[in-house]
XYZ file of C-alpha atoms in Angstrom:
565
model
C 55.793 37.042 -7.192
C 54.782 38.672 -3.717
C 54.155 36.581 -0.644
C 50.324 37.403 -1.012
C 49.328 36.398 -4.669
C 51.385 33.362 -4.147
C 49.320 32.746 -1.280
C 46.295 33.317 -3.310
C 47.035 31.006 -6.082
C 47.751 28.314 -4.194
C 44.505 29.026 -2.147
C 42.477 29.157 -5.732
C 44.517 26.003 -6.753
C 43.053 23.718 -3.645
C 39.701 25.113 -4.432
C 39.871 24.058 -7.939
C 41.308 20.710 -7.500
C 39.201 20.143 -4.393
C 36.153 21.110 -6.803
C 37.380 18.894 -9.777
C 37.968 15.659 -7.189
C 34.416 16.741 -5.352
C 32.887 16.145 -9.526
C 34.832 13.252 -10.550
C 33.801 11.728 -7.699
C 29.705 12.468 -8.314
C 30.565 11.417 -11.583
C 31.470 8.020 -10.719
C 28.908 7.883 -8.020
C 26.503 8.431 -10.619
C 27.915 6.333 -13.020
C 28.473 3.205 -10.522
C 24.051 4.098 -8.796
C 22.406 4.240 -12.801
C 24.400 0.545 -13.629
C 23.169 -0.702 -9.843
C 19.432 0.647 -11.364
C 19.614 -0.959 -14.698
C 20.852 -4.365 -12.722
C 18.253 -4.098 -10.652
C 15.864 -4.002 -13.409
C 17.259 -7.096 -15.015
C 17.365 -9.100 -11.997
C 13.783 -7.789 -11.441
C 12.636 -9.419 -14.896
C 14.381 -12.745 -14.761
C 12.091 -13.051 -10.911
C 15.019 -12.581 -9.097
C 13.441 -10.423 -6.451
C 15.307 -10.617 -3.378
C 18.612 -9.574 -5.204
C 16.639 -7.088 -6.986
C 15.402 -5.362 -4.146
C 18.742 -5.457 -2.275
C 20.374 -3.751 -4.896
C 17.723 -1.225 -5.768
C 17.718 -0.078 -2.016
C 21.847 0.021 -2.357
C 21.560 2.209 -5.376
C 18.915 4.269 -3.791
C 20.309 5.805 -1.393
C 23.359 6.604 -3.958
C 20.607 8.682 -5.480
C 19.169 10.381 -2.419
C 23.063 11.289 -1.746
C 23.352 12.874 -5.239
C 20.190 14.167 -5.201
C 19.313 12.998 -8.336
C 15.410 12.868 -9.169
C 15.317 10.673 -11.971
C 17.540 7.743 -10.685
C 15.507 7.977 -6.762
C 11.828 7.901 -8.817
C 13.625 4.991 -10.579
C 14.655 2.727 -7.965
C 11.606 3.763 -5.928
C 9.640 2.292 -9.036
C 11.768 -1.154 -9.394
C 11.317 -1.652 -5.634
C 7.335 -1.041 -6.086
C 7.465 -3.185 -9.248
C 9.057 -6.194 -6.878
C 6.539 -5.761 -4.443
C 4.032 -5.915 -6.889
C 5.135 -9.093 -8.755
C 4.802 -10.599 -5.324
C 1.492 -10.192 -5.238
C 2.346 -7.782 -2.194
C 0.277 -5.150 -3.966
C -0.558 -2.435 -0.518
C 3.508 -2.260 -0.649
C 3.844 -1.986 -4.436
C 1.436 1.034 -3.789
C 2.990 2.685 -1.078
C 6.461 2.451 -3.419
C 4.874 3.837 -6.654
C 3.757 6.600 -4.446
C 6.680 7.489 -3.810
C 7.933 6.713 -6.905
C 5.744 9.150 -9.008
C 6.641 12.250 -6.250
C 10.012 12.273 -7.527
C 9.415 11.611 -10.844
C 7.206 14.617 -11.297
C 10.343 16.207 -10.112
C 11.474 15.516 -13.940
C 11.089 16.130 -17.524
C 11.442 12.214 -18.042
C 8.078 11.547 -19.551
C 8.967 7.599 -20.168
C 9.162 7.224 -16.506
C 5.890 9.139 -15.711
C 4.009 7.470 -18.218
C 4.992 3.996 -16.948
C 4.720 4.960 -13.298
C 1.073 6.347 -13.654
C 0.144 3.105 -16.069
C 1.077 0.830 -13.053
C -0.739 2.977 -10.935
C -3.744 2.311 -12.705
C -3.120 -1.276 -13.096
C -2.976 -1.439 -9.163
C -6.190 0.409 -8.150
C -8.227 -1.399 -10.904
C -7.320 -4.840 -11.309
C -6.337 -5.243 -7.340
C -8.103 -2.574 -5.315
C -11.201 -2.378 -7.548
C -11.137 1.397 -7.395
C -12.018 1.880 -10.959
C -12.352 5.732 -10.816
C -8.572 5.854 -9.146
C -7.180 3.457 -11.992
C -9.184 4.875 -14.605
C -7.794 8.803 -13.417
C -4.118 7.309 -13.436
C -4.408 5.673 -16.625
C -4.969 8.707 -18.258
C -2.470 10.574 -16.855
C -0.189 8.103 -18.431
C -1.800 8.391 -21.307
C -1.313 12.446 -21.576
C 2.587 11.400 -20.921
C 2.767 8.954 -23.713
C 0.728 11.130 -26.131
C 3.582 13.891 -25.293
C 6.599 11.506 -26.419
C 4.530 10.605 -28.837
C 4.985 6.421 -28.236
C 2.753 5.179 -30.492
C 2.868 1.404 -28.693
C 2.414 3.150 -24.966
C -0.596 4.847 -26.338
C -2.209 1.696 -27.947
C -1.505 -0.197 -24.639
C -2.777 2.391 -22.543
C -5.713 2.435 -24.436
C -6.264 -1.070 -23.949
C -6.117 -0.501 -20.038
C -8.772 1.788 -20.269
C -10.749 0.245 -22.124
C -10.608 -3.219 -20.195
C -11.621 -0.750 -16.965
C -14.248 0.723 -18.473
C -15.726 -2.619 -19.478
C -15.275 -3.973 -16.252
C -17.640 -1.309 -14.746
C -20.298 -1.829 -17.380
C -19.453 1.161 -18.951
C -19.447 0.212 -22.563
C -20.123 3.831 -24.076
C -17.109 4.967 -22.391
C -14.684 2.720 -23.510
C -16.013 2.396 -26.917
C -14.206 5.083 -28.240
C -10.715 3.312 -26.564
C -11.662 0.327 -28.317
C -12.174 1.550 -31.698
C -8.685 3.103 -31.458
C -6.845 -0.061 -30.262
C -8.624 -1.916 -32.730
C -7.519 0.446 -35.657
C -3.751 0.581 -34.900
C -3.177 -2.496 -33.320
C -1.580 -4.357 -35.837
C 0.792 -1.720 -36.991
C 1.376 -0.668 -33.591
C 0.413 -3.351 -30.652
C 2.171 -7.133 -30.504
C 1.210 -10.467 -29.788
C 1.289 -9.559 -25.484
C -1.988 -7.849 -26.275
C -3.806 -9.924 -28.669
C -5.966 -11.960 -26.372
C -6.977 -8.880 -24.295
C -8.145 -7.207 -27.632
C -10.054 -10.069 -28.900
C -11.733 -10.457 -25.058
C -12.746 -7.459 -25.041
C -14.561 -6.951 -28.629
C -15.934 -10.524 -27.108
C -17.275 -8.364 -24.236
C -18.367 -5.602 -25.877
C -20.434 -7.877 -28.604
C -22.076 -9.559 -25.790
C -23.544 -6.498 -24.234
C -25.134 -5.316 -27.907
C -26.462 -9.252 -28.194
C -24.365 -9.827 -31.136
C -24.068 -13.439 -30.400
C -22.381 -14.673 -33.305
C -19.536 -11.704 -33.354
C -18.648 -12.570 -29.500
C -18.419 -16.101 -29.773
C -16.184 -15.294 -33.019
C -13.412 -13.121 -31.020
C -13.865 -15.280 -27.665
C -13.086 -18.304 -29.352
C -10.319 -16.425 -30.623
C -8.923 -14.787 -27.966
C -8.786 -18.242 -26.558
C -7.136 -20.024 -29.674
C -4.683 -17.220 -29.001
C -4.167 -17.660 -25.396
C -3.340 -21.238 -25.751
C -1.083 -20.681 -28.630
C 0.943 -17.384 -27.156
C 0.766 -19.310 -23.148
C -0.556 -16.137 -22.140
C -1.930 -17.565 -18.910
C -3.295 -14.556 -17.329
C -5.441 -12.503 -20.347
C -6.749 -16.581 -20.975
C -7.377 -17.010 -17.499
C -9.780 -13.509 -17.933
C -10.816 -14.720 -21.415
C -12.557 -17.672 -20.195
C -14.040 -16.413 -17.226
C -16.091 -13.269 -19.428
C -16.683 -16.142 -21.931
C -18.166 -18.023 -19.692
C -20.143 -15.236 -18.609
C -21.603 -15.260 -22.141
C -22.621 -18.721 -22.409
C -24.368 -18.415 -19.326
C -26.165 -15.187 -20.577
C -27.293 -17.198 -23.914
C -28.194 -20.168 -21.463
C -25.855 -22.811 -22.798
C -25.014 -23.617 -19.177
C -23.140 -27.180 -20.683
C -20.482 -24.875 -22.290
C -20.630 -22.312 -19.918
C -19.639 -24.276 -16.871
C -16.799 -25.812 -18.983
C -15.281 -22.428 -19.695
C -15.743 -21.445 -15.863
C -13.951 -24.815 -15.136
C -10.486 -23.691 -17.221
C -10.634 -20.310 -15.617
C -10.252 -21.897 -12.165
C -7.723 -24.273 -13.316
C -5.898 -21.396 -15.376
C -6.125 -18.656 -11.415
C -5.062 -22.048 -9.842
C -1.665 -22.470 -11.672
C -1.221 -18.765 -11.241
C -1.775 -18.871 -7.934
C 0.469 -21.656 -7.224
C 2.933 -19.808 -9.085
C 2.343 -16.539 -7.137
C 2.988 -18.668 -4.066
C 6.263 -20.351 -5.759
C 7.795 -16.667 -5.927
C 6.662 -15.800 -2.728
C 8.712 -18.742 -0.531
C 11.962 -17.638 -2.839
C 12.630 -14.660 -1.149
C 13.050 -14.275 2.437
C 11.150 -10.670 2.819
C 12.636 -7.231 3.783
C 11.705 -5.201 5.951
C 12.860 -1.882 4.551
C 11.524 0.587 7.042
C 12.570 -1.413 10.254
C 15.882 -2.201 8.511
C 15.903 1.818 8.358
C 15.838 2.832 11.949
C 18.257 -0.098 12.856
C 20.894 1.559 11.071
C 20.010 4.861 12.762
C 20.789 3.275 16.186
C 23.810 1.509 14.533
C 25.140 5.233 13.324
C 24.459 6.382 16.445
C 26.069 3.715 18.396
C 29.445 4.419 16.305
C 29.160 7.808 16.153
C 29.288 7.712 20.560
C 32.529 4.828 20.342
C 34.626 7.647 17.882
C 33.426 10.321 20.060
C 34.998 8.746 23.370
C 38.400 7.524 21.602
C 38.479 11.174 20.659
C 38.508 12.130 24.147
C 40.538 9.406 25.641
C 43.296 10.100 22.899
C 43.187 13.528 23.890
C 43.498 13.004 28.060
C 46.844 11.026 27.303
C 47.743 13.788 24.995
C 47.798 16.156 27.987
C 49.248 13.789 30.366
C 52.395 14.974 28.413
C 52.023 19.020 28.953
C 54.189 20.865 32.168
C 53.199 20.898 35.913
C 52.503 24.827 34.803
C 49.665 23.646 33.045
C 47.959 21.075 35.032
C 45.554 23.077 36.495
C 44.039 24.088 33.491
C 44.180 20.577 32.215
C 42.226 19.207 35.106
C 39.951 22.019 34.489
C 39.477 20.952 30.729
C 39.123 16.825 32.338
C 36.397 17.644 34.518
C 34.384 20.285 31.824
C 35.123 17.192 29.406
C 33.686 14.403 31.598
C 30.197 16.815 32.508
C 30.024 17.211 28.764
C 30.829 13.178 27.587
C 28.298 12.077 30.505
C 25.860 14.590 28.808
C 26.456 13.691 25.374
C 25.967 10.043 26.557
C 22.967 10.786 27.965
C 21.489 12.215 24.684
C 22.849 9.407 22.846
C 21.007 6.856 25.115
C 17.742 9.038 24.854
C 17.933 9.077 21.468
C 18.367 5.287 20.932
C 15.373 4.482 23.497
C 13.416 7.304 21.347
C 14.150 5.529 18.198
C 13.876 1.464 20.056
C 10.538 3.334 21.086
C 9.109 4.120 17.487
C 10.444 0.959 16.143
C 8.261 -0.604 18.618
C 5.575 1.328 17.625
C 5.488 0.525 14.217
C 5.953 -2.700 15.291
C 2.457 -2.951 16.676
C 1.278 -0.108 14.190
C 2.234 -3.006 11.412
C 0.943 -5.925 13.343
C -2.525 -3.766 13.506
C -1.944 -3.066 9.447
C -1.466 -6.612 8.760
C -4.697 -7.831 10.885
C -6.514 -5.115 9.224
C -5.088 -5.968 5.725
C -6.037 -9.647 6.730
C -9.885 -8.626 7.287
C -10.240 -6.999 4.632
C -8.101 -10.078 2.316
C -10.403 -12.619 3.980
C -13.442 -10.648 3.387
C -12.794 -9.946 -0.252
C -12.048 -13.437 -0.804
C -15.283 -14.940 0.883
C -16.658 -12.427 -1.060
C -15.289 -12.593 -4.306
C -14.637 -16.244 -4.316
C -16.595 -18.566 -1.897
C -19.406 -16.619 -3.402
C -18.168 -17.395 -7.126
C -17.867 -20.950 -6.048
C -21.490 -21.224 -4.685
C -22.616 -19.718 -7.953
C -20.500 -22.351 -9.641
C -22.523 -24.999 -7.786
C -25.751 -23.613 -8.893
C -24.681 -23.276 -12.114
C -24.007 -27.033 -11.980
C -27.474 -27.461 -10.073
C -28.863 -25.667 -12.954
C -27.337 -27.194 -15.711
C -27.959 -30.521 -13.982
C -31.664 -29.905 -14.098
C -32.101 -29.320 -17.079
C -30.329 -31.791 -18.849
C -32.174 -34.168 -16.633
C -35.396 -32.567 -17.037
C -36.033 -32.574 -13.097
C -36.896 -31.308 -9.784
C -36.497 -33.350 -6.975
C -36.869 -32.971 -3.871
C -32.781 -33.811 -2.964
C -32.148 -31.186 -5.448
C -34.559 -28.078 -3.966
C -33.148 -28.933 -0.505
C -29.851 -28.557 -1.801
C -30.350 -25.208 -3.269
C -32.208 -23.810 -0.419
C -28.555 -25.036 1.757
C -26.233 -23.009 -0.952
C -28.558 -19.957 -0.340
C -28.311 -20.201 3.425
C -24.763 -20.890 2.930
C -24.853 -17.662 0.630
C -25.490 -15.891 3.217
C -24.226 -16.751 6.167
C -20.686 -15.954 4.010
C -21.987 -13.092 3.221
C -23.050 -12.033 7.053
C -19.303 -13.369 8.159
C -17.908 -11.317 5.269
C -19.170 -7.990 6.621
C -18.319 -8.694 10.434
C -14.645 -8.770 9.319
C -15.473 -5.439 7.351
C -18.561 -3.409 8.127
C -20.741 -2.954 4.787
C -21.313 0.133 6.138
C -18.372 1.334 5.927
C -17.061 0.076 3.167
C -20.368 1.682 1.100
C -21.510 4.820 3.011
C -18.832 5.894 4.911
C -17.011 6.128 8.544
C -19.983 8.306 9.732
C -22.597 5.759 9.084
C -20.690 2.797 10.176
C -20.014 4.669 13.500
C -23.817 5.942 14.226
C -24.341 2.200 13.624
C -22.012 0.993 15.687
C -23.450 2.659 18.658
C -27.000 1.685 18.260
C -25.497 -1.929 17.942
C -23.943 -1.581 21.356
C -26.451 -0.051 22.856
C -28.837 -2.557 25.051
C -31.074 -2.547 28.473
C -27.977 -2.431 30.423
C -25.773 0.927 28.650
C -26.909 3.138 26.138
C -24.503 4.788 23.726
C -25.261 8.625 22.292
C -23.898 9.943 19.075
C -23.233 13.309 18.487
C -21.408 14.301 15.094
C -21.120 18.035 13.590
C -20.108 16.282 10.281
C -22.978 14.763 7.999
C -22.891 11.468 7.240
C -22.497 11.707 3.476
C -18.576 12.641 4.281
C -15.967 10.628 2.866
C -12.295 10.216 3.804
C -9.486 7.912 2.690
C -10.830 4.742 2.350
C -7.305 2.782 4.911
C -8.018 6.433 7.318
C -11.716 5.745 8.147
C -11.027 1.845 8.624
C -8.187 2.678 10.997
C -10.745 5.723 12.809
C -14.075 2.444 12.462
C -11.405 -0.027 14.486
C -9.880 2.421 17.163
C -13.774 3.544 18.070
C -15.008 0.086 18.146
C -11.852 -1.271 21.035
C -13.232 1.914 22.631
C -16.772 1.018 22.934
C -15.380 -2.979 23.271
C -13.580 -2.168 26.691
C -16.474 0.385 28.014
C -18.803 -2.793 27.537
C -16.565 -5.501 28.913
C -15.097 -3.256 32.322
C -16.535 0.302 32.985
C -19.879 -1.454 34.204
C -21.262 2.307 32.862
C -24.977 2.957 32.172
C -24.321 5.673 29.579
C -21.562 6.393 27.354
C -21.467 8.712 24.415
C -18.846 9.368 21.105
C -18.607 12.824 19.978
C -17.038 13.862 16.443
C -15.678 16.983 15.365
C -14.123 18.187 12.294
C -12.183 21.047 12.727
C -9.178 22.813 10.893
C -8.695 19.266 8.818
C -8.261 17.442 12.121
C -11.180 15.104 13.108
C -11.493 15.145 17.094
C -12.787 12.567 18.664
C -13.894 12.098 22.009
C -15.499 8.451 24.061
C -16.879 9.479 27.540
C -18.935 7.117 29.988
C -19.854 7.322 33.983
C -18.462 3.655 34.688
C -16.616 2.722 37.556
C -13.279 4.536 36.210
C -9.784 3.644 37.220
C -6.534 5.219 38.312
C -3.384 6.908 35.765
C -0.104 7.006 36.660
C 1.801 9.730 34.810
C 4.728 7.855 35.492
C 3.775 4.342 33.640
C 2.755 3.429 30.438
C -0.975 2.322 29.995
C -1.517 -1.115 30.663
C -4.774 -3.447 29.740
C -7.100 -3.220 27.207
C -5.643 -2.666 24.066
C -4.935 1.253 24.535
C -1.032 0.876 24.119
C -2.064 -0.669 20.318
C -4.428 2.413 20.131
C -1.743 4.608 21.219
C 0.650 3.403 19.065
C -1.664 3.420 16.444
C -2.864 7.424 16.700
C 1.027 7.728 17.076
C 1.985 6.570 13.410
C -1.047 8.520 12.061
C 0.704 12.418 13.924
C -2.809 12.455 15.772
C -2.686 13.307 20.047
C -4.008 10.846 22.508
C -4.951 11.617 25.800
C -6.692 9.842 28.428
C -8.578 10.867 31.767
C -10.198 8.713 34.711
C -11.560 8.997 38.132
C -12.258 6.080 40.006
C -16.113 5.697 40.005
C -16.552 8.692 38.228
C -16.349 7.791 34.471
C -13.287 8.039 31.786
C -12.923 10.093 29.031
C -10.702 9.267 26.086
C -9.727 12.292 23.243
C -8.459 11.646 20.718
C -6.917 14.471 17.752
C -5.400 13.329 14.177
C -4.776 14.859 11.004
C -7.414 13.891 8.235
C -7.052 11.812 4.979
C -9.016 12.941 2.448
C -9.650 11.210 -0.731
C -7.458 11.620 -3.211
């Protein structure tokens, strides 16, 4: 055999074997990421969360490095399904997301049916967006009609139908209903009894068949108590109470109402129980800090590289020393520039990680508003009903009317709403019903008095719409605006401008108050525009800034719009 095929052979030999070891070893990184995913999931059902979520972040970033659809939609799912066991639900979200991006990557139908279904679950039973949950639900339904799972049909079903009911829209879910009730007991099991017996009991109440709904709430509640299904009982006597109210047996009714809040209570309590077992990860911050740490190794390796090669030439001839200290000094121009760029890029990522920092110090406040709201909303109202439920009840067992007893009613109303007036402060009715556009013509005729009048000037109607979390970021950004042009510009006029434009919404807060001098060369102190900053940072938007003492200030802002999905 000639020099040159042996050559070749031995070339195609190290390709081959270098091919074979490059598969065994995706094999086994495969192998060792979908056991880390399945032990995930177990840990994930026995409440273990924290070790859960450790693991399912270790095996997914095996599956980003293999590139492997199915196992990243996976673990992005587990680590959403933590989150949402938690109670955490805006991070449970953000994770199913992500989750469902991948998975549509796939031909694994399971997955996208169960990814969609907790979708839904999340917009209707925590957000309240029934349209959302309703429009995810079915998606998972077309998935489980297509593998043909006769018990993921039957339980989507159910979904539905529980959304539609809880919107009133009886018609709707009917048809949902009469399904669930026809192959439930071949195909359903004893996890959605109660539910099914609820909601006949719901949808009997709304024709005014009386005896029928007591019949299946009475059930659903024998049930409940029998199966310890805490959370469908909890539900159960809340719409059953409901119902007695609606017949006017208030006696019965406010008994009902009192196990439901004993039943949320324990669940609560247990929420909270979970909650203090875990000591809560940060996964994005926990991202960029190993970035730096990469980076911090990669620039040690780098300069024993070097320093193992200067003492390599140390050992070369005189004949060659002048090219060597040519090479030394090219080398040290080039480490001190790479070092540079190292150092820039580690205060460019510190930088961001501050950023979202604040960015998620803003999110929490804003998720905090909005928590508080809902639950002055939701339940100091519900708790004032209770007491004039009692009121009610009271009086007419008793047959009376005093005087202690109209006093005390007219107190629960003011109470009413003064809650009610506290609960939109925290978040603007206006927004939350008609829209950013609304809430920000609004906001200017509230600020606007004797001493400074604010203009509005908008080339988008007010009907518009965006992403519910984009226009309450946009409401709260414009609002520290016209906050600091009140409390320090001393200006007599001010005006907001809005334009939509190429699906970026420009914005743009101008007054003639006393102004005040930039420095190019410093970051912007005082009045809350670093957190603005920061904030237009995290959402890709531009932020720019110019003032004149006594002459005014002008603040534009750029960013890339949300629309609804």
């Amino acid at each position: 055999m000639s020099f040159k095929h042996l050559y070749r052979f031995l070339l195609l030999f190290l390709l081959s074997s270098t091919h074979l070891l490059f598969s065994q070893t995706n094999s086994e990184i495969h192998k060792e990421t979908t056991a880390l995913t399945q032990k995930a999931t177990d840990l994930m059902k026995t409440e273990k969360y924290e070790e859960s979520l450790i693991l399912s972040r270790k095996a997914l970033t095996n599956a980003i490095t293999l590139k492997d659809n199915n196992l990243i939609a996976l673990n992005y799912n587990t680590i959403a399904a933590n989150f949402d066991q938690l109670g955490e639900f805006e991070k449970a979200l953000f994770y199913y997301k992500k989750a469902i991006v991948h998975a549509n990557k796939t031909n694994n139908f399971h997955l996208k049916n169960w990814i969609y279904n907790n979708l839904g679950n999340i917009y209707c039973f925590n957000k309240k967006e029934y349209n959302k949950g309703i429009y995810y639900y079915k998606k998972s339904l077309d998935f489980s009609t297509k593998i043909a799972d006769s018990s993921e049909i039957l339980f989507t079903k159910l979904n539905i139908t529980w959304a539609y009911f809880d919107i009133q829209s009886f018609d709707s879910g009917l048809p949902y209903l009469n399904y669930v009730n026809k192959y439930h007991p071949k195909n359903g099991d004893t996890s959605t009894i109660v539910a099914l017996n609820m909601l006949n009991g719901m949808y009997h109440s709304h024709k005014n068949n009386f005896e029928r709904a007591t019949f299946y709430f009475e059930k659903a509640i024998k049930l409940g108590e029998k199966e310890n299904e805490k959370s469908d009982l909890s539900f159960t006597h809340q719409e059953y109470a409901k119902f007695l109210y609606k017949i006017k047996n208030y006696e019965k009714a406010y008994e009902h109402l009192n196990a439901y809040n004993k039943i949320t209570d324990e669940l609560n309590n247990e929420e909270k129980l979970r909650k203090l077992n875990i000591a809560g990860i940060n996964l994005e911050i926990d991202e960029y800090r190993r970035e730096i740490d990469n980076i911090k190794t990669e620039y040690k390796t780098s300069h024993q590289l070097l320093l193992e090669k200067q003492s390599k030439n140390r050992l070369y001839s005189i004949i060659i020393i002048s090219t060597l200290l040519l090479i030394i000094v090219f080398s040290y121009f080039y480490f001190q520039n790479s070092q540079l760029k190292q150092k820039n890029r580690i205060k460019d990522i510190e930088s961001k990680i501050q950023e979202n920092i604040i960015t998620a110090s803003i999110n929490g406040q804003e998720m905090e508003r909005k928590r508080i709201a809902s639950f002055l909303h939701d339940n100091i109202s519900a708790l004032l009903s209770s007491a004039a439920l009692h009121l009610t009840v009271f009086s007419t067992k008793n047959k009376t009317n005093s005087e202690e007893i109209t006093k005390t009613k007219s107190i629960l109303i003011q109470t009413h709403y003064k809650i009610r007036d506290l609960s939109h402060q925290l978040l603007p009715s206006l927004l939350a019903r008609f829209g950013l556009f609304y809430a920000l013509n609004d906001l200017c005729e509230i600020n606007s008095n004797s001493a400074i009048q604010f203009d509005y000037s908008s080339n988008v109607t007010s009907e518009t719409r965006y992403d519910e979390d984009f226009e309450m970021k946009i409401y709260f950004i414009v609002s520290e605006l016209l906050n600091n042009i009140n409390k320090h510009s001393k200006a007599k006029r001010a005006k907001l401008t809005l334009k939509q434009q190429n699906n970026q919404l420009h914005i743009q807060v101008k007054d003639n108050g006393i102004g005040f001098e930039i420095n190019p060369h410093k970051t912007i102190d005082g009045f809350g525009l670093n957190q603005i900053k920061a904030r237009i940072n995290t959402m890709k938007g531009k932020f720019k800034i110019d003032s004149v003492p006594n002459e005014g200030t002008t603040v534009k802002i750029s960013v890339p719009i949300e629309f609804k999905i």
